[in-house]
Each structure stands twice: as structure tokens, then as C-alpha cells.
Amino acid sequence: MKAPGKMLPRIVGFILRRPVTVRYPKERLTPPEGLRGKMKFYPERCINCGLCARDCPSGACTMHDVEGGKKQPQFDLDFCTFCGQCAESCPKQAIEMTKEFELAHYNKGEAIVK
Amino acid sequence: MPRVRLPIGPQHPALKEPENFMITLDGEQVVDVDIRIGYTHRGIEKLMESRTYIQNLYLVERICGICSYAHVVNFSQNVEEVLGLTIPPRASYLRTLVLELERLHSHFLWLGVAGHEIGFDTLFMYTWEDREVVQDLLEDISGNRVNYAYNTIGGVRRDLGEEQKKRVLDGMDYLEKRATFYKEVAVNEKTILSRAEGVGILKPEVGKRLAAVGPTIRASGVAVDIRKEDPYASYGDVSFDVITTDSCDVLGRVVVRVLEIFECIKIIRQLMEKLPAGDLVVKAPRKVPEGEAMSHTEAPRGEDFHYLHANGTDKPDRYKVRTPTMANLPAVVEMLKGTFLADVPIIVAAIDPCMGCMDRVLLLKDEEKPGERISWDQLRVYANTWYANRGWLG
């Protein structure tokens, strides 16, 4: 007869342990090095090639007119899946993925990176 | 006793995913089961035809949240085969690493879900806490906890640094300790034994006939593992065992998965030791020439099969996916027959079903009539006749 209670020592151990969760927003966990958060766009590096918009899988990155008759990308974070393909496709490193991940906002269309 | 037909789903509080199980009961015993699928069909295969290969990388990943990397590796292998690319050895090793980490997280997750289904939520909490270790490692390596976006056509997108390597090995040490504990629990804890032993029997010959895959068939003593039979990525370079048990029941499936955790850890340690230096990616053209390719991998749930037909443009002509749950569903029907209604949840959960990934277009050829449709007039006539024949005392 196999007796129950194989897990008992661990259950007792749990009573004495600190909770795993932290008290956000007072305490914050540091995001890992490679996290892909909100992107940063450097308009001066952009050569208007449109590769970022072409490769974007979710339609978050679209080309918009800027002065001088040229087009530059805009990123709608409401659509973005943060895959980082735009940053990888960019031949001039004009797009950079930062570690900023707290992107909550009130209205649609507020989170647009230009 | 009259037989009762009990519909479970597609909308049912006990089901997490919308599928319809029509269970015929004789008392408490299940006599027959009809499974109707197709409620979560998302049209991914069709959608893929209108997107470029690079965009598809991220769509394929979203077929399944748990075994997303197995899908994307399949997709990349298909495209690479048509293009005639050979990926660098380092990329191949890193792909294998993420595949195995994914298997680890899937098995821990499943162990928790199985615990939850048998009312053993303590186990659920413990395993999901340990799963966090794997999730953190995956986030560290790829940048995301799920849907890693780690793969690209021709290699991988990120390198693995020395510090990350150390963190992976530390994580493995911790998980090995935990897995030893779960091995002990799985075969000794009465809570599991009383619900899993001798439940959901799948005989090896039945499993083979119905083409069950993955841990489901391995628990019936059939050593089927794509990693061993047709090594892809870097599985040819590492040594590991294919875990099987002969018990053919749900307990066997628990044991197979727990023991596979040890094999995963073994593989990851070998990969970290042998990891070659070199490039991460070979440049792939955007347009893929005409051709077709087939690829299969051992996803955590079993064999995952992908087919690609390319037509010379930058978009696929046809893409086909067969996920492991699809292959295991006919076996579920066999497992359920003759068991008690109370065993249905754990038997269905034991194949680790992922209905969302599985759903494809379903054509019903010889559909059994679910019920006759009659008009109001016909019903009125039927009612009057029935009462007339019943007589006064009926």
C-alpha cells in the first residue's frame, strides 16, 4: 500500500517561503537583455526603402508621407506583435527595439511611434 | 437501462476549447463517442498563401502557443529545402536547444494540467512554478516567453552568449532536481494513482492502426520518435533514449512525459557542451523557386507534419499542417469506449489536446443524422397520433 503524503515536506516548506510575485509597481523586475519592447525610430537614418513595412507580419508598420515628398514608416503599437522583424529588415539600423514594455494607454491610436 | 446521449461542448464550462464530444452513455459507462471538430478553424493555411515567407514565419508560430517553435522549425526547414540552403551548424544547435526547452516547458505544463483535471491542484501550482524557470530561459534566449520569434529562414536570429549558456545549465540543474521529485510523486502519490492507473487503455496494435503519435503511443510501448527515426536539426549529434512504457494507460503517459524531461535535460547539456562556433544565418532570397517540400518534427505532443508547395513567388502556393492532436483524436475515441463518464476529462487531457492548432476544414461525407428535423405540422400529427394510440391509462 502506497501511502499519501509524498508531497508533504514541500507543502510545509511553502508556508515559510516568500511569495514569488513582486509588489508591482513599487517593485519591478528587470527585463532580460534581449527583450523586444517599444521600438525607437531614427528618421535621420531612414532611406525610405519601405522594407520594414513590407516585412511587417501584422500590418503595424506602414509608410506615411513626410515633407520632401518622401515616405517614412509609422508604427502602430496596437497592432504590433514585437517580433522585431522591422529592425532586422532595416538596412540602415534606423529602427531599434528598446526594453520599454509598459505601453498601456487610454485611446485607440495613441501609441504610434514616428 | 436506456442509453443517454450526452453532448459536451462546443460551449461547455468544463472544456477550455470549443469542440463537441457526443458521448453515448449506458448508465455510467461510455459506449460510444463522436467527436465533431472545426469550431476553432482559423484559416491559417489560406492566410499563409497571401503573405510573404518572412511574414509567414510569425504566422506559423501562432498556430500553437505551446509548440510554436516546432511549427516554425518545420516551416523554415521546408523553405530551406526548396531553396537548397544548408543552415550553419551553430544555428542548427541553437534551434535544437530551443526545441528542447520548449518540450521541457510543454511537459511541465501538461503535468500541471493533468493534475488539475484530476483535482490535484497542488501539483498544478508546483509544476507551473517550475515551468517559469524554462520560460525565463526562453525569454532570455529569444526575447519572448511564448511565440519566440527566434527562427528565420536560413538560421536563427540571435546568438547565445557565455553567460546565457551558464544560466541555461544552472536552470537544467534546478529542473533535474524538480523532475526527480515529480518522478517520485508520479509513481507513488495516491492522488495520481487512483485516477490514472488502468484508465484510458490504448493497446499498441490499436494505437498503431489509428496512427497515434508522440507520448500517447510511446506510453503503449511503441517506440516512435521522429527525433530518432529521421533526425532533423542537430538531433543526429546527441545521444538520448526514446522513453516507452508498457502500461498503456494514463499513468503511463504521465511517466513517459516525466521521464522525457530527463532526456530533454540530457540533450540540452550535450548541446551546450558541443555548441560549435560560427555563423548564425545564411542569407536567403525572398523569392522561393517552384518546388515542394515536406518536413516533420517531434513536437512535444507528437509528430508535427508540414507540407509546402512553392510557385516561384515570394508567397507560398499551398501550405498544409497536420498537428499531433489531429493524429491522436481517433485514439481518444478508442480510449474512451468502455470507461466511466468521470474518467473522460483526464483521458482527453492525457493526449495534451490542442484543439485550436488542430482544427482544419472538415468535410462531412456520410454524416450520421444528428436528429430528424420535422415541421410543426408533422409534430402536431405525431403528438395526436401518439396520444391516440396511448389510450386512456397509458
XYZ file of C-alpha atoms in Angstrom:
508
model
C 0.000 0.000 0.000
C 1.418 3.287 -1.059
C 0.771 5.989 1.463
C -0.271 9.520 0.528
C 1.803 12.481 1.597
C 4.786 12.257 -0.734
C 4.445 15.981 -1.217
C 4.069 16.951 2.440
C 7.609 18.224 3.106
C 7.322 20.602 0.175
C 3.911 21.828 1.269
C 5.314 22.689 4.709
C 8.267 24.385 3.033
C 5.939 26.640 1.120
C 4.471 28.136 4.284
C 7.832 29.576 5.225
C 8.668 30.963 1.813
C 8.389 34.469 0.410
C 5.816 34.954 -2.345
C 7.177 34.643 -5.874
C 5.329 37.707 -7.123
C 6.676 41.215 -6.536
C 4.699 44.273 -5.451
C 4.363 45.982 -8.792
C 4.602 48.933 -9.416
C 6.585 49.605 -6.216
C 8.988 46.811 -7.003
C 9.891 45.991 -10.573
C 11.598 43.057 -12.171
C 14.359 43.947 -14.585
C 13.515 42.792 -18.090
C 16.058 40.436 -19.684
C 18.721 41.777 -22.008
C 17.103 40.713 -25.254
C 13.529 41.832 -24.583
C 11.806 43.451 -27.532
C 9.684 46.357 -26.348
C 8.603 49.638 -27.880
C 10.697 50.461 -30.928
C 12.698 53.636 -31.427
C 12.814 55.189 -34.880
C 15.697 57.362 -36.100
C 14.242 59.407 -39.002
C 17.640 60.819 -39.999
C 18.984 57.337 -40.765
C 15.950 56.287 -42.802
C 16.447 55.914 -46.554
C 12.708 55.481 -47.287
C 13.118 51.994 -48.733
C 9.941 50.614 -47.149
C 11.366 47.172 -46.334
C 10.103 47.412 -42.756
C 6.517 47.920 -43.920
C 6.853 45.143 -46.475
C 8.074 42.596 -43.953
C 5.832 43.537 -41.046
C 3.688 40.461 -40.331
C 0.872 42.256 -38.549
C 0.469 45.482 -40.511
C 1.668 47.631 -37.622
C 4.325 49.301 -39.716
C 3.033 51.441 -42.579
C 4.638 54.079 -44.788
C 3.402 57.664 -44.433
C 4.183 60.849 -46.318
C 6.706 63.209 -44.755
C 7.942 66.579 -46.017
C 10.025 66.471 -49.162
C 7.694 64.046 -50.923
C 9.235 61.055 -49.180
C 7.721 58.281 -47.126
C 8.765 57.115 -43.715
C 7.405 54.329 -41.525
C 4.974 54.727 -38.652
C 4.430 52.020 -36.088
C 1.046 51.454 -34.512
C 1.766 49.581 -31.310
C -1.854 48.449 -31.055
C -1.125 46.101 -33.953
C 2.498 45.322 -33.180
C 3.495 41.804 -32.123
C 7.018 42.930 -31.153
C 8.728 40.369 -33.317
C 11.445 42.840 -34.279
C 11.413 41.909 -37.952
C 11.350 45.605 -38.975
C 14.538 46.275 -37.042
C 16.131 43.245 -38.658
C 14.999 44.127 -42.179
C 16.187 47.722 -41.943
C 19.432 48.096 -43.939
C 20.446 51.280 -42.050
C 19.618 50.333 -38.448
C 17.074 53.144 -38.286
C 14.799 51.059 -36.045
C 15.827 49.870 -32.626
C 13.870 47.724 -30.194
C 14.082 49.169 -26.684
C 13.253 47.472 -23.411
C 10.260 49.709 -22.686
C 7.303 47.418 -22.130
C 4.766 49.429 -20.116
C 2.674 50.572 -23.033
C -0.863 50.800 -21.666
C -2.865 53.759 -22.942
C -6.428 55.023 -22.898
C -7.434 55.541 -26.513
C -7.003 53.785 -29.789
C -4.292 55.275 -31.954
C -2.399 56.855 -29.057
C 0.527 54.510 -29.221
C 2.085 55.449 -32.519
C 5.827 55.644 -32.973
C 7.013 58.001 -35.674
C -31.392 0.931 -18.879
C -31.912 3.313 -21.809
C -28.872 4.840 -23.412
C -28.299 8.525 -22.959
C -26.579 10.756 -25.479
C -24.684 13.415 -23.603
C -23.327 16.349 -25.583
C -20.255 18.027 -24.136
C -19.334 21.242 -25.885
C -18.799 23.125 -28.112
C -19.652 25.646 -25.420
C -19.202 23.980 -22.104
C -17.790 25.213 -18.810
C -15.570 22.153 -18.476
C -13.961 22.482 -21.875
C -11.310 25.064 -22.458
C -11.549 24.800 -26.189
C -14.689 24.559 -28.266
C -15.082 21.019 -29.549
C -18.089 18.787 -29.460
C -17.957 15.380 -27.799
C -21.198 13.470 -28.234
C -20.963 10.738 -25.634
C -23.384 7.814 -25.615
C -23.787 6.514 -22.112
C -25.124 3.264 -20.784
C -25.580 4.102 -17.126
C -22.193 5.490 -16.146
C -20.329 3.717 -18.883
C -19.281 5.313 -22.145
C -20.468 3.213 -25.068
C -19.663 5.425 -27.995
C -18.099 8.808 -28.670
C -18.484 11.117 -31.622
C -16.058 13.993 -31.887
C -17.064 16.936 -34.023
C -14.215 19.298 -34.781
C -14.000 22.514 -36.718
C -15.256 25.078 -34.226
C -11.961 26.934 -33.936
C -10.941 26.849 -37.551
C -8.823 29.957 -38.132
C -7.953 29.665 -41.795
C -4.215 29.934 -41.204
C -3.319 27.773 -44.201
C -5.285 30.002 -46.541
C -3.972 33.157 -44.897
C -0.421 31.956 -45.482
C -0.992 31.977 -49.229
C -1.466 35.747 -49.162
C 1.641 36.552 -47.126
C 5.335 36.564 -47.860
C 7.607 33.893 -46.427
C 9.069 36.321 -43.895
C 5.627 37.360 -42.664
C 4.606 33.721 -42.537
C 7.399 32.963 -40.074
C 5.437 34.823 -37.435
C 2.073 33.479 -38.510
C 3.176 29.830 -38.425
C 4.446 30.436 -34.927
C 0.928 31.323 -33.884
C -0.599 28.017 -34.947
C 0.099 26.829 -31.427
C 1.133 28.722 -28.341
C 2.831 25.773 -26.688
C 4.651 24.038 -29.526
C 5.108 27.188 -31.596
C 8.780 26.574 -32.216
C 8.220 23.087 -33.632
C 5.906 24.654 -36.209
C 8.286 27.405 -37.185
C 11.207 24.973 -37.464
C 9.089 22.856 -39.790
C 8.245 25.874 -41.888
C 11.865 27.028 -42.105
C 13.055 23.518 -42.966
C 10.525 23.345 -45.774
C 11.543 26.675 -47.242
C 15.236 25.843 -46.850
C 14.737 22.546 -48.616
C 13.119 24.206 -51.616
C 15.807 26.899 -51.662
C 18.551 24.319 -51.270
C 20.058 26.035 -48.229
C 22.086 24.348 -45.529
C 21.958 26.186 -42.250
C 25.189 26.733 -40.266
C 25.887 24.153 -37.527
C 25.648 26.724 -34.754
C 22.176 27.751 -35.928
C 21.152 24.128 -36.065
C 22.342 23.553 -32.490
C 20.540 26.652 -31.240
C 17.345 25.525 -32.924
C 17.641 22.178 -31.187
C 18.221 23.946 -27.886
C 15.040 25.994 -28.169
C 13.090 22.951 -29.377
C 14.138 21.027 -26.295
C 13.448 23.934 -23.937
C 10.022 24.110 -25.484
C 9.487 20.407 -24.871
C 10.513 20.912 -21.248
C 8.025 23.716 -20.769
C 5.283 21.789 -22.530
C 5.784 18.682 -20.396
C 5.809 20.683 -17.163
C 2.698 22.473 -18.331
C 0.962 19.227 -19.208
C 1.837 17.664 -15.882
C 0.138 20.597 -14.197
C -2.916 20.414 -16.437
C -3.253 16.685 -15.811
C -3.034 17.383 -12.076
C -5.740 19.997 -12.414
C -8.036 17.623 -14.319
C -7.878 15.027 -11.557
C -8.454 17.657 -8.882
C -4.847 17.724 -7.736
C -4.298 21.456 -7.980
C -1.264 21.375 -5.703
C 0.654 19.596 -8.433
C -0.636 22.152 -10.916
C 0.772 25.020 -8.858
C 4.144 23.304 -8.318
C 4.771 22.354 -11.918
C 3.730 25.714 -13.251
C 6.129 27.369 -10.861
C 8.957 25.209 -12.195
C 7.836 25.931 -15.725
C 8.629 29.579 -15.033
C 12.322 28.638 -14.928
C 12.109 27.375 -18.515
C 10.029 30.348 -19.574
C 12.611 32.737 -18.153
C 15.357 30.899 -20.019
C 13.388 31.118 -23.249
C 12.771 34.808 -22.700
C 16.447 35.275 -22.010
C 17.482 33.441 -25.184
C 14.835 34.605 -27.624
C 13.269 37.753 -26.176
C 9.783 36.326 -25.691
C 8.169 33.878 -23.295
C 5.935 32.385 -25.951
C 5.996 32.801 -29.765
C 9.712 33.317 -29.544
C 10.366 34.893 -32.966
C 13.757 33.196 -32.752
C 13.851 31.497 -36.117
C 14.417 32.897 -39.527
C 14.760 31.285 -42.925
C 18.353 30.116 -43.096
C 19.190 30.085 -39.410
C 18.359 31.777 -36.129
C 18.133 35.447 -35.262
C 20.095 35.631 -32.057
C 23.292 34.288 -30.636
C 23.795 32.580 -27.326
C 26.364 34.238 -25.085
C 28.581 32.579 -22.498
C 26.547 33.971 -19.608
C 23.320 32.717 -21.128
C 24.910 29.318 -21.568
C 25.705 29.258 -17.869
C 22.173 30.309 -16.988
C 20.778 27.502 -19.156
C 22.980 24.938 -17.411
C 22.046 26.289 -13.963
C 18.400 26.080 -14.928
C 18.873 22.462 -16.009
C 20.432 21.584 -12.641
C 17.422 23.012 -10.861
C 14.917 21.342 -13.173
C 16.605 17.974 -12.849
C 16.127 18.157 -9.099
C 12.488 19.056 -9.550
C 11.913 16.359 -12.156
C 13.356 13.764 -9.781
C 10.752 14.865 -7.275
C 7.942 14.579 -9.839
C 9.137 11.128 -10.846
C 8.795 10.104 -7.249
C 5.370 11.725 -6.985
C 4.004 10.296 -10.239
C 4.514 6.683 -9.288
C 3.881 6.937 -5.543
C 1.295 9.605 -4.872
C -2.066 8.019 -4.307
C -3.958 11.007 -5.674
C -2.489 10.329 -9.101
C -2.510 6.532 -8.948
C -6.163 6.231 -8.062
C -7.218 8.313 -11.048
C -4.634 7.370 -13.654
C -3.858 3.698 -13.192
C -5.688 1.449 -15.650
C -7.672 4.346 -17.113
C -7.863 5.131 -20.826
C -6.290 1.944 -22.131
C -4.801 2.170 -25.621
C -3.467 -1.160 -26.827
C -0.331 -0.890 -29.002
C -1.962 -2.528 -32.023
C -4.959 -0.184 -31.798
C -2.683 2.820 -31.384
C -0.643 1.799 -34.428
C -3.745 1.225 -36.516
C -5.125 4.654 -35.605
C -1.701 6.264 -36.140
C -1.418 7.816 -32.709
C 1.758 9.836 -32.185
C 4.053 11.169 -29.504
C 3.850 10.345 -25.808
C 0.390 8.847 -26.350
C 1.698 5.956 -28.420
C 5.009 5.749 -26.561
C 3.062 5.043 -23.391
C 1.687 1.991 -25.203
C 5.170 0.617 -25.697
C 5.676 1.693 -29.325
C 8.992 3.493 -29.724
C 8.049 6.147 -32.276
C 10.097 9.311 -32.141
C 10.890 11.459 -35.160
C 13.971 12.783 -33.396
C 15.419 9.278 -33.525
C 13.936 7.964 -36.751
C 14.506 10.926 -39.016
C 16.887 13.236 -37.153
C 16.380 16.882 -38.032
C 18.220 19.954 -36.707
C 21.058 18.553 -34.554
C 19.371 15.518 -33.077
C 21.774 13.291 -35.006
C 24.672 14.624 -32.923
C 23.280 13.975 -29.462
C 22.518 10.721 -27.712
C 19.260 10.181 -25.904
C 16.774 7.409 -25.277
C 13.254 7.065 -26.547
C 11.102 6.611 -23.472
C 8.366 3.998 -23.580
C 6.211 2.246 -21.032
C 4.024 -0.813 -21.370
C 1.188 0.196 -19.099
C -0.906 1.676 -21.983
C -2.884 3.871 -19.555
C -2.944 7.482 -18.410
C -0.350 6.740 -15.738
C 1.948 5.516 -18.495
C 1.523 8.830 -20.289
C 2.406 10.690 -17.088
C 5.509 8.543 -16.607
C 6.623 8.905 -20.244
C 6.400 12.664 -20.054
C 8.175 12.897 -16.699
C 10.996 10.662 -17.923
C 11.231 12.638 -21.153
C 12.024 15.688 -19.042
C 15.264 13.929 -18.041
C 16.051 13.172 -21.677
C 15.478 16.838 -22.559
C 17.899 17.898 -19.847
C 20.417 15.338 -21.117
C 20.120 16.667 -24.681
C 20.425 20.294 -23.601
C 23.600 19.544 -21.609
C 25.169 17.813 -24.602
C 24.197 20.696 -26.873
C 25.764 23.235 -24.528
C 28.937 21.181 -24.370
C 29.286 20.663 -28.122
C 27.949 24.041 -29.322
C 30.105 24.893 -32.365
C 31.244 28.412 -33.202
C 30.329 30.036 -36.463
C 27.671 31.947 -38.345
C 24.079 32.138 -37.257
C 22.355 32.594 -40.553
C 22.848 32.145 -44.271
C 21.233 34.732 -46.485
C 18.025 33.522 -48.039
C 16.446 35.072 -51.134
C 12.957 36.497 -50.797
C 11.582 34.559 -53.741
C 11.372 30.811 -53.445
C 11.637 28.782 -56.668
C 8.983 26.343 -57.740
C 9.039 23.127 -55.783
C 7.589 21.254 -52.874
C 8.875 20.070 -49.548
C 7.707 18.043 -46.605
C 9.018 18.266 -43.097
C 8.160 16.612 -39.836
C 9.378 17.239 -36.331
C 8.706 15.713 -32.971
C 6.700 18.432 -31.268
C 6.134 17.985 -27.517
C 2.789 16.327 -28.279
C 3.976 14.124 -31.119
C 4.735 14.231 -34.799
C 4.052 17.576 -36.396
C 3.826 17.478 -40.166
C 4.105 20.364 -42.632
C 3.921 20.472 -46.410
C 4.865 23.368 -48.668
C 4.237 23.936 -52.336
C 6.098 26.940 -53.675
C 5.383 28.558 -57.038
C 8.355 30.822 -57.650
C 6.962 33.959 -55.997
C 7.594 35.316 -52.522
C 4.398 33.729 -51.240
C 3.625 30.029 -50.803
C 1.183 28.412 -53.206
C -0.149 25.882 -50.738
C 0.715 25.092 -47.166
C -0.560 22.173 -45.150
C -0.216 21.491 -41.445
C -1.099 18.319 -39.573
C -0.683 18.798 -35.859
C -0.218 15.952 -33.359
C -3.627 16.394 -31.741
C -5.291 15.643 -35.063
C -3.465 12.316 -35.207
C -4.313 11.456 -31.617
C -8.031 12.190 -31.696
C -9.143 8.867 -33.244
C -7.193 7.118 -30.496
C -9.095 9.147 -27.895
C -12.361 7.674 -29.149
C -10.958 4.183 -28.596
C -9.621 5.091 -25.166
C -12.956 6.498 -24.049
C -15.034 3.475 -25.019
C -15.898 1.343 -22.018
C -14.658 3.811 -19.404
C -16.744 5.747 -16.920
C -18.032 9.235 -17.577
C -15.940 10.523 -14.665
C -12.756 9.426 -16.452
C -13.498 11.391 -19.614
C -11.699 14.633 -18.624
C -8.381 13.023 -17.728
C -8.403 10.699 -20.746
C -8.975 13.604 -23.110
C -6.387 15.685 -21.253
C -3.864 12.836 -21.406
C -3.169 13.351 -25.098
C -2.455 17.010 -24.293
C -5.094 18.178 -26.743
C -4.660 21.451 -28.525
C -7.868 21.886 -30.438
C -7.032 25.347 -31.707
C -3.956 24.096 -33.580
C -5.718 21.044 -34.854
C -8.827 22.485 -36.423
C -8.912 22.205 -40.176
C -11.767 22.397 -42.617
C -13.979 19.420 -42.038
C -15.973 17.817 -44.811
C -18.714 15.536 -43.636
C -19.341 12.907 -46.264
C -21.657 10.330 -44.775
C -22.910 12.308 -41.897
C -24.969 10.412 -39.451
C -28.206 12.313 -38.947
C -27.856 14.174 -35.655
C -31.626 14.260 -35.321
C -34.526 14.348 -37.679
C -35.918 17.720 -38.489
C -39.687 17.827 -38.545
C -42.048 20.665 -39.160
C -44.611 21.940 -36.687
C -47.472 20.268 -38.570
C -45.660 16.941 -38.595
C -45.058 17.286 -34.868
C -48.746 18.046 -34.238
C -49.802 14.992 -36.187
C -47.204 12.893 -34.381
C -48.351 14.146 -30.977
C -52.005 13.483 -31.670
C -51.318 10.003 -33.004
C -49.094 9.191 -30.051
C -51.768 10.207 -27.563
C -54.478 8.438 -29.559
C -52.526 5.209 -29.505
C -51.715 5.592 -25.826
C -55.291 5.014 -24.707
C -56.834 6.240 -21.521
C -54.456 4.784 -18.953
C -51.125 4.827 -20.895
